[in-house]
mmCIF file of C-alpha atoms in Angstrom:
data_model
loop_
_atom_site.group_PDB
_atom_site.id
_atom_site.type_symbol
_atom_site.label_atom_id
_atom_site.label_comp_id
_atom_site.label_asym_id
_atom_site.label_seq_id
_atom_site.Cartn_x
_atom_site.Cartn_y
_atom_site.Cartn_z
ATOM 1 C CA MET A 1 142.956 -158.842 8.269
ATOM 2 C CA SER A 2 144.193 -156.032 10.165
ATOM 3 C CA PHE A 3 147.455 -157.990 11.516
ATOM 4 C CA ARG A 4 148.658 -157.226 7.672
ATOM 5 C CA ILE A 5 150.502 -155.063 5.928
ATOM 6 C CA ASP A 6 148.856 -152.988 2.977
ATOM 7 C CA PRO A 7 152.151 -151.779 0.935
ATOM 8 C CA LYS A 8 149.820 -149.789 -1.596
ATOM 9 C CA LYS A 9 149.918 -147.662 1.836
ATOM 10 C CA PRO A 10 152.551 -145.518 3.974
ATOM 11 C CA PHE A 11 154.747 -147.832 5.513
ATOM 12 C CA SER A 12 154.576 -145.143 8.837
ATOM 13 C CA ASP A 13 150.527 -145.444 8.835
ATOM 14 C CA GLU A 14 150.544 -148.690 7.899
ATOM 15 C CA LEU A 15 152.700 -149.905 10.994
ATOM 16 C CA GLN A 16 151.456 -147.315 13.167
ATOM 17 C CA ARG A 17 147.965 -148.453 12.623
ATOM 18 C CA ILE A 18 149.167 -152.731 13.374
ATOM 19 C CA GLY A 19 150.981 -150.617 16.185
ATOM 20 C CA ASN A 20 148.063 -149.662 17.866
ATOM 21 C CA GLU A 21 145.853 -152.047 17.731
ATOM 22 C CA LEU A 22 147.983 -154.834 19.421
ATOM 23 C CA ILE A 23 148.210 -152.076 22.189
ATOM 24 C CA ASP A 24 145.183 -151.219 22.208
ATOM 25 C CA ASP A 25 143.905 -155.605 21.817
ATOM 26 C CA ALA A 26 146.880 -156.110 24.379
ATOM 27 C CA MET A 27 145.232 -153.569 27.289
ATOM 28 C CA ALA A 28 141.321 -155.280 26.382
ATOM 29 C CA ALA A 29 142.839 -158.676 27.758
ATOM 30 C CA LEU A 30 144.239 -157.122 30.384
ATOM 31 C CA SER A 31 141.379 -154.730 31.334
ATOM 32 C CA GLN A 32 138.370 -157.042 31.114
ATOM 33 C CA GLN A 33 140.130 -160.659 31.548
ATOM 34 C CA PRO A 34 137.102 -162.832 30.146
ATOM 35 C CA ASP A 35 138.450 -165.954 30.736
ATOM 36 C CA GLY A 36 140.701 -165.282 34.396
ATOM 37 C CA PRO A 37 143.771 -163.099 35.077
ATOM 38 C CA HIS A 38 145.774 -165.502 33.686
ATOM 39 C CA LYS A 39 144.379 -166.583 30.531
ATOM 40 C CA ALA A 40 144.438 -162.220 29.716
ATOM 41 C CA VAL A 41 148.421 -161.984 29.849
ATOM 42 C CA HIS A 42 148.766 -165.100 28.480
ATOM 43 C CA GLU A 43 147.200 -163.073 25.973
ATOM 44 C CA ALA A 44 148.430 -159.801 26.174
ATOM 45 C CA ARG A 45 152.496 -161.338 25.806
ATOM 46 C CA LYS A 46 151.290 -163.086 23.243
ATOM 47 C CA LYS A 47 150.694 -159.261 21.209
ATOM 48 C CA PHE A 48 153.501 -157.520 22.677
ATOM 49 C CA LYS A 49 155.862 -160.290 20.672
ATOM 50 C CA ARG A 50 154.053 -159.493 18.110
ATOM 51 C CA LEU A 51 154.687 -156.032 18.652
ATOM 52 C CA ARG A 52 158.144 -155.762 18.906
ATOM 53 C CA ALA A 53 158.309 -157.680 16.249
ATOM 54 C CA LEU A 54 156.739 -155.221 14.601
ATOM 55 C CA TYR A 55 158.951 -152.550 15.545
ATOM 56 C CA ARG A 56 162.154 -153.978 13.967
ATOM 57 C CA PHE A 57 161.453 -152.939 10.877
ATOM 58 C CA VAL A 58 161.963 -149.217 12.504
ATOM 59 C CA GLU A 59 165.741 -149.824 13.629
ATOM 60 C CA SER A 60 167.743 -148.464 11.008
ATOM 61 C CA GLU A 61 165.390 -145.389 10.449
ATOM 62 C CA GLU A 62 164.952 -144.158 14.305
ATOM 63 C CA PRO A 63 167.066 -146.694 16.090
ATOM 64 C CA ALA A 64 166.221 -144.863 19.787
ATOM 65 C CA PHE A 65 162.871 -145.276 19.340
ATOM 66 C CA ARG A 66 162.624 -149.005 18.914
ATOM 67 C CA LYS A 67 165.277 -149.545 21.325
ATOM 68 C CA ALA A 68 163.445 -147.909 24.380
ATOM 69 C CA GLU A 69 159.932 -149.405 22.649
ATOM 70 C CA ASN A 70 161.278 -153.456 22.128
ATOM 71 C CA ASP A 71 162.447 -152.834 26.346
ATOM 72 C CA ARG A 72 159.670 -151.146 27.274
ATOM 73 C CA PHE A 73 157.264 -154.323 25.515
ATOM 74 C CA ARG A 74 159.836 -156.828 27.072
ATOM 75 C CA ASP A 75 159.735 -155.258 30.906
ATOM 76 C CA ILE A 76 156.182 -155.434 31.046
ATOM 77 C CA ALA A 77 155.857 -159.210 29.165
ATOM 78 C CA ARG A 78 158.449 -159.964 32.159
ATOM 79 C CA SER A 79 156.504 -158.427 35.041
ATOM 80 C CA LEU A 80 153.073 -160.674 34.515
ATOM 81 C CA SER A 81 155.238 -163.758 33.283
ATOM 82 C CA GLN A 82 155.625 -165.527 36.979
ATOM 83 C CA ALA A 83 151.453 -166.976 36.451
ATOM 84 C CA ARG A 84 152.713 -168.088 32.930
ATOM 85 C CA GLU A 85 155.918 -169.761 33.725
ATOM 86 C CA ALA A 86 154.636 -171.489 36.099
ATOM 87 C CA ALA A 87 151.342 -173.014 34.692
ATOM 88 C CA ALA A 88 153.876 -173.740 31.574
ATOM 89 C CA LEU A 89 155.227 -176.496 33.769
ATOM 90 C CA VAL A 90 152.198 -178.351 34.226
ATOM 91 C CA GLU A 91 151.497 -178.760 30.531
ATOM 92 C CA SER A 92 155.264 -179.640 29.702
ATOM 93 C CA ILE A 93 154.229 -182.168 31.854
ATOM 94 C CA HIS A 94 151.176 -182.938 30.232
ATOM 95 C CA TYR A 95 152.884 -183.145 26.189
ATOM 96 C CA LEU A 96 155.147 -185.686 28.126
ATOM 97 C CA GLN A 97 152.582 -187.940 29.090
ATOM 98 C CA GLN A 98 151.776 -188.597 25.504
ATOM 99 C CA PHE A 99 155.463 -190.373 25.007
ATOM 100 C CA SER A 100 155.714 -191.976 27.899
ATOM 101 C CA ARG A 101 157.209 -195.385 27.241
ATOM 102 C CA SER A 102 156.523 -196.924 30.617
ATOM 103 C CA ASP A 103 154.568 -197.440 34.176
ATOM 104 C CA ALA A 104 157.126 -196.453 36.460
ATOM 105 C CA GLU A 105 157.326 -193.316 33.422
ATOM 106 C CA SER A 106 153.594 -192.748 33.749
ATOM 107 C CA GLN A 107 153.781 -192.766 37.468
ATOM 108 C CA ALA A 108 156.604 -190.558 38.058
ATOM 109 C CA LEU A 109 154.897 -188.082 35.223
ATOM 110 C CA ALA A 110 151.629 -188.367 37.397
ATOM 111 C CA SER A 111 153.253 -187.255 40.629
ATOM 112 C CA ALA A 112 155.282 -184.510 39.020
ATOM 113 C CA HIS A 113 152.381 -183.552 37.023
ATOM 114 C CA ASP A 114 150.374 -183.294 41.120
ATOM 115 C CA ALA A 115 153.878 -181.770 42.647
ATOM 116 C CA LEU A 116 154.210 -178.701 39.431
ATOM 117 C CA ALA A 117 150.488 -178.663 39.932
ATOM 118 C CA ASN A 118 150.401 -177.820 44.084
ATOM 119 C CA ARG A 119 153.737 -175.492 43.137
ATOM 120 C CA ARG A 120 151.203 -173.202 40.367
ATOM 121 C CA ASP A 121 148.376 -172.715 42.831
ATOM 122 C CA ALA A 122 150.779 -171.923 44.849
ATOM 123 C CA MET A 123 151.901 -168.807 43.217
ATOM 124 C CA THR A 124 148.441 -167.665 41.354
ATOM 125 C CA GLY A 125 146.492 -169.110 44.008
ATOM 126 C CA ASP A 126 145.512 -165.605 45.965
ATOM 127 C CA ASP A 127 146.593 -164.044 42.623
ATOM 128 C CA GLY A 128 149.508 -161.927 44.990
ATOM 129 C CA ASP A 129 150.432 -158.359 42.966
ATOM 130 C CA LEU A 130 149.332 -159.299 39.893
ATOM 131 C CA PRO A 131 146.411 -157.097 39.834
ATOM 132 C CA ALA A 132 148.655 -154.317 40.490
ATOM 133 C CA ARG A 133 151.161 -155.226 38.340
ATOM 134 C CA ILE A 134 148.574 -155.720 35.515
ATOM 135 C CA ARG A 135 147.946 -151.890 36.671
ATOM 136 C CA ASP A 136 151.572 -150.789 35.472
ATOM 137 C CA ALA A 137 151.860 -152.790 32.347
ATOM 138 C CA LEU A 138 148.442 -150.684 31.308
ATOM 139 C CA MET A 139 149.913 -147.764 32.621
ATOM 140 C CA GLU A 140 153.717 -148.520 30.585
ATOM 141 C CA CYS A 141 150.831 -149.615 27.866
ATOM 142 C CA GLU A 142 149.082 -145.378 27.030
ATOM 143 C CA LYS A 143 152.832 -144.549 27.671
ATOM 144 C CA GLY A 144 153.890 -146.736 24.252
ATOM 145 C CA LYS A 145 150.698 -146.130 22.629
ATOM 146 C CA HIS A 146 151.728 -142.242 23.360
ATOM 147 C CA ALA A 147 155.393 -143.086 21.286
ATOM 148 C CA LEU A 148 154.457 -144.744 18.777
ATOM 149 C CA THR A 149 152.060 -141.758 17.840
ATOM 150 C CA HIS A 150 154.916 -139.066 18.075
ATOM 151 C CA LEU A 151 156.737 -141.913 15.704
ATOM 152 C CA SER A 152 157.946 -140.293 11.879
ATOM 153 C CA LEU A 153 159.007 -142.044 9.092
ATOM 154 C CA PRO A 154 159.376 -141.384 5.657
ATOM 155 C CA THR A 155 157.271 -141.711 3.161
ATOM 156 C CA SER A 156 158.142 -142.646 0.470
ATOM 157 C CA GLN A 157 157.906 -145.907 -1.029
ATOM 158 C CA LYS A 158 161.772 -146.451 -2.173
ATOM 159 C CA THR A 159 162.484 -145.974 2.419
ATOM 160 C CA ALA A 160 159.993 -148.447 3.065
ATOM 161 C CA GLU A 161 161.199 -151.002 0.880
ATOM 162 C CA LYS A 162 164.388 -150.396 1.687
ATOM 163 C CA LEU A 163 163.599 -150.832 5.741
ATOM 164 C CA VAL A 164 161.183 -154.160 4.476
ATOM 165 C CA LYS A 165 165.318 -155.578 3.001
ATOM 166 C CA GLN A 166 167.190 -154.821 5.084
ATOM 167 C CA THR A 167 165.089 -156.408 8.313
ATOM 168 C CA TRP A 168 164.305 -159.194 6.364
ATOM 169 C CA ARG A 169 168.438 -159.719 5.478
ATOM 170 C CA LYS A 170 169.274 -159.167 9.308
ATOM 171 C CA GLN A 171 166.564 -161.582 10.671
ATOM 172 C CA ARG A 172 167.525 -164.152 8.872
ATOM 173 C CA ARG A 173 171.215 -163.589 9.236
ATOM 174 C CA LYS A 174 170.181 -164.107 12.670
ATOM 175 C CA ALA A 175 168.123 -167.494 12.125
ATOM 176 C CA LEU A 176 171.107 -168.886 10.205
ATOM 177 C CA GLU A 177 172.946 -168.302 12.354
ATOM 178 C CA ALA A 178 171.262 -170.044 15.190
ATOM 179 C CA LEU A 179 170.553 -172.734 12.715
ATOM 180 C CA SER A 180 174.310 -173.494 12.567
ATOM 181 C CA GLN A 181 174.955 -173.386 16.203
ATOM 182 C CA CYS A 182 172.643 -175.609 17.185
ATOM 183 C CA HIS A 183 173.943 -177.563 14.122
ATOM 184 C CA ALA A 184 176.716 -177.242 15.841
ATOM 185 C CA GLN A 185 176.912 -177.797 19.464
ATOM 186 C CA ALA A 186 173.558 -178.261 20.589
ATOM 187 C CA HIS A 187 173.431 -176.438 24.105
ATOM 188 C CA ASP A 188 169.709 -174.966 25.429
ATOM 189 C CA GLU A 189 171.052 -171.318 24.066
ATOM 190 C CA ASP A 190 171.234 -171.763 20.882
ATOM 191 C CA PHE A 191 167.725 -173.828 20.065
ATOM 192 C CA HIS A 192 166.569 -170.620 22.457
ATOM 193 C CA ASP A 193 167.877 -168.479 19.624
ATOM 194 C CA LEU A 194 166.273 -170.471 16.697
ATOM 195 C CA ARG A 195 163.145 -170.695 18.452
ATOM 196 C CA LYS A 196 163.071 -166.087 19.071
ATOM 197 C CA SER A 197 164.690 -165.577 15.171
ATOM 198 C CA GLY A 198 161.709 -168.843 14.009
ATOM 199 C CA GLN A 199 158.767 -166.559 15.720
ATOM 200 C CA VAL A 200 159.924 -162.532 14.477
ATOM 201 C CA TYR A 201 160.422 -164.526 11.002
ATOM 202 C CA TRP A 202 156.539 -166.484 11.292
ATOM 203 C CA ILE A 203 154.998 -163.482 12.636
ATOM 204 C CA HIS A 204 157.062 -160.975 9.447
ATOM 205 C CA LEU A 205 155.880 -163.396 7.148
ATOM 206 C CA ALA A 206 151.878 -162.819 8.530
ATOM 207 C CA LEU A 207 153.048 -159.072 8.435
ATOM 208 C CA MET A 208 153.398 -159.696 4.634
ATOM 209 C CA ARG A 209 150.804 -161.284 3.394
ATOM 210 C CA ARG A 210 149.925 -159.050 1.333
ATOM 211 C CA LEU A 211 153.071 -158.881 -0.899
ATOM 212 C CA TRP A 212 152.143 -163.004 -2.330
ATOM 213 C CA PRO A 213 149.204 -164.457 -0.246
ATOM 214 C CA SER A 214 149.558 -168.069 -1.481
ATOM 215 C CA ALA A 215 152.944 -168.695 -1.124
ATOM 216 C CA LEU A 216 153.974 -166.463 1.922
ATOM 217 C CA ARG A 217 150.906 -168.507 3.390
ATOM 218 C CA ALA A 218 152.395 -171.967 2.727
ATOM 219 C CA LYS A 219 156.413 -170.949 4.201
ATOM 220 C CA LYS A 220 153.586 -169.642 7.327
ATOM 221 C CA ILE A 221 152.462 -172.804 8.015
ATOM 222 C CA ASP A 222 155.545 -174.490 8.135
ATOM 223 C CA ALA A 223 157.548 -171.387 9.640
ATOM 224 C CA LYS A 224 154.396 -171.150 12.807
ATOM 225 C CA ARG A 225 154.927 -176.025 12.997
ATOM 226 C CA LEU A 226 158.464 -175.394 13.866
ATOM 227 C CA VAL A 227 158.080 -172.722 16.774
ATOM 228 C CA ASP A 228 155.476 -174.356 18.020
ATOM 229 C CA LEU A 229 158.232 -178.000 17.851
ATOM 230 C CA LEU A 230 161.036 -175.646 19.448
ATOM 231 C CA GLY A 231 158.247 -173.687 22.101
ATOM 232 C CA HIS A 232 158.166 -177.180 23.357
ATOM 233 C CA GLU A 233 161.522 -178.078 22.949
ATOM 234 C CA HIS A 234 161.714 -174.239 25.446
ATOM 235 C CA ASP A 235 159.808 -175.852 28.205
ATOM 236 C CA LEU A 236 161.508 -179.088 28.065
ATOM 237 C CA SER A 237 164.712 -176.797 29.378
ATOM 238 C CA VAL A 238 162.584 -174.753 31.682
ATOM 239 C CA LEU A 239 161.450 -178.152 33.555
ATOM 240 C CA ALA A 240 164.742 -180.435 34.215
ATOM 241 C CA ALA A 241 166.275 -176.463 35.158
ATOM 242 C CA THR A 242 163.278 -176.431 38.033
ATOM 243 C CA ALA A 243 163.009 -180.223 38.269
ATOM 244 C CA ASP A 244 166.776 -179.850 38.751
ATOM 245 C CA HIS A 245 166.683 -177.096 41.192
ATOM 246 C CA GLU A 246 164.311 -178.020 42.868
ATOM 247 C CA ALA A 247 164.262 -181.876 42.940
ATOM 248 C CA GLU A 248 162.518 -181.226 46.806
ATOM 249 C CA ARG A 249 159.363 -181.176 45.077
ATOM 250 C CA PHE A 250 159.536 -184.563 43.415
ATOM 251 C CA ALA A 251 157.654 -187.455 46.060
ATOM 252 C CA ASP A 252 162.046 -189.449 45.309
ATOM 253 C CA GLY A 253 165.378 -189.579 43.521
ATOM 254 C CA ASN A 254 163.370 -191.787 41.726
ATOM 255 C CA THR A 255 161.293 -190.150 40.241
ATOM 256 C CA LEU A 256 163.172 -187.302 39.954
ATOM 257 C CA ALA A 257 165.241 -190.128 37.933
ATOM 258 C CA LEU A 258 162.701 -191.082 35.787
ATOM 259 C CA VAL A 259 161.207 -187.643 34.843
ATOM 260 C CA LEU A 260 164.792 -185.925 33.716
ATOM 261 C CA GLU A 261 165.464 -189.561 31.195
ATOM 262 C CA ALA A 262 161.802 -188.909 30.218
ATOM 263 C CA ILE A 263 162.541 -185.325 29.317
ATOM 264 C CA ILE A 264 165.984 -185.748 27.711
ATOM 265 C CA HIS A 265 164.744 -188.680 25.662
ATOM 266 C CA ARG A 266 161.815 -185.956 24.864
ATOM 267 C CA GLN A 267 164.155 -183.680 24.070
ATOM 268 C CA GLN A 268 166.839 -185.497 21.903
ATOM 269 C CA ALA A 269 163.620 -186.163 20.041
ATOM 270 C CA LEU A 270 162.428 -182.545 18.829
ATOM 271 C CA ARG A 271 165.932 -181.613 18.547
ATOM 272 C CA GLN A 272 166.381 -183.388 15.768
ATOM 273 C CA GLU A 273 162.997 -183.195 14.204
ATOM 274 C CA CYS A 274 163.604 -179.279 14.790
ATOM 275 C CA LEU A 275 166.667 -179.445 13.178
ATOM 276 C CA ASP A 276 165.475 -181.011 9.776
ATOM 277 C CA LEU A 277 162.350 -178.731 9.994
ATOM 278 C CA ALA A 278 164.929 -175.609 10.355
ATOM 279 C CA ASP A 279 166.621 -176.518 7.154
ATOM 280 C CA HIS A 280 163.460 -176.686 4.924
ATOM 281 C CA VAL A 281 162.576 -173.192 6.760
ATOM 282 C CA PHE A 282 164.986 -170.996 6.223
ATOM 283 C CA ALA A 283 166.751 -173.155 3.282
ATOM 284 C CA GLU A 284 166.928 -169.669 1.321
ATOM 285 C CA SER A 285 169.879 -167.616 1.883
ATOM 286 C CA ALA A 286 169.635 -164.334 3.572
ATOM 287 C CA LYS A 287 170.748 -162.363 0.105
ATOM 288 C CA SER A 288 168.298 -164.520 -1.781
ATOM 289 C CA GLU A 289 165.467 -163.824 0.615
ATOM 290 C CA SER A 290 165.456 -161.126 1.464
ATOM 291 C CA LYS A 291 165.269 -159.272 -2.637
ATOM 292 C CA ILE A 292 163.057 -161.265 -3.205
ATOM 293 C CA ILE A 293 161.141 -159.101 -0.701
ATOM 294 C CA GLY A 294 161.779 -156.686 -1.692
ATOM 295 C CA LEU A 295 160.831 -157.424 -5.352
ATOM 296 C CA LEU A 296 157.381 -158.386 -4.145
ATOM 297 C CA TRP A 297 156.919 -155.420 -1.741
ATOM 298 C CA LYS A 298 158.175 -153.016 -5.075
ATOM 299 C CA ASP A 299 155.538 -154.645 -6.711
ATOM 300 C CA ALA A 300 152.409 -155.160 -4.762
ATOM 301 C CA ALA A 301 153.221 -151.117 -3.793
ATOM 302 C CA SER A 302 152.971 -150.066 -7.808
#
């Protein structure tokens, strides 16, 4: 319930409340590590993603703050990403194994799984400099909390409504542009852009659930499903690039060919599924949906 903006309260107060909670949660995960450092990093990076989406709502009023803090938490997440990315490759093989089409392909994927698991373990087995990077991340989080306490936004409901509408319209335009590019070209980068837009949309729907709980919950479910599908698509792109750049890790050329064929076959099916769902999720125009959100905000705030 805490990750929802209450339109009846000052917008600045709500943004600071949620921002501080997200930073505190990320710091707790990194400090306490109840399930180990790599799980902690994964949990913290999810909080940073939500925080960066939250800060999009202040960009028009405080562009310097938004840029500085977006860069800060983007860089923190990147500094912690090595172990997560290595683990994600192994998870991608697990995902592909569900769709294996022959015994030969199953054997190739099993061989690839062992190779990538060894790669992951070699990169993360002794944690390398991860503890130091986590300490640096915690110090940067403290700086982020300090910056947030000094954020000052206009307190009027009219300004809050404007910020919500502007941000919604801008993000929906980005999503529709990315979707158009995916339909036209289907490059890896275009689907990655669509994934990022989908993530922001899903987070913003969660933040605005109080405006119309039933309707926005339904849209949030569809958006989350789209994000999950696009996440698999992106992971397969990364897996293909890794297989291409580190071909020596695979048993032989035939194994590599079978793995790449499995990636391509599943990725093509995923992309069509993503496009069909994205057409539904982003069916409304940026202008009309931002107008609806603005009216819902105005009504809820009053």
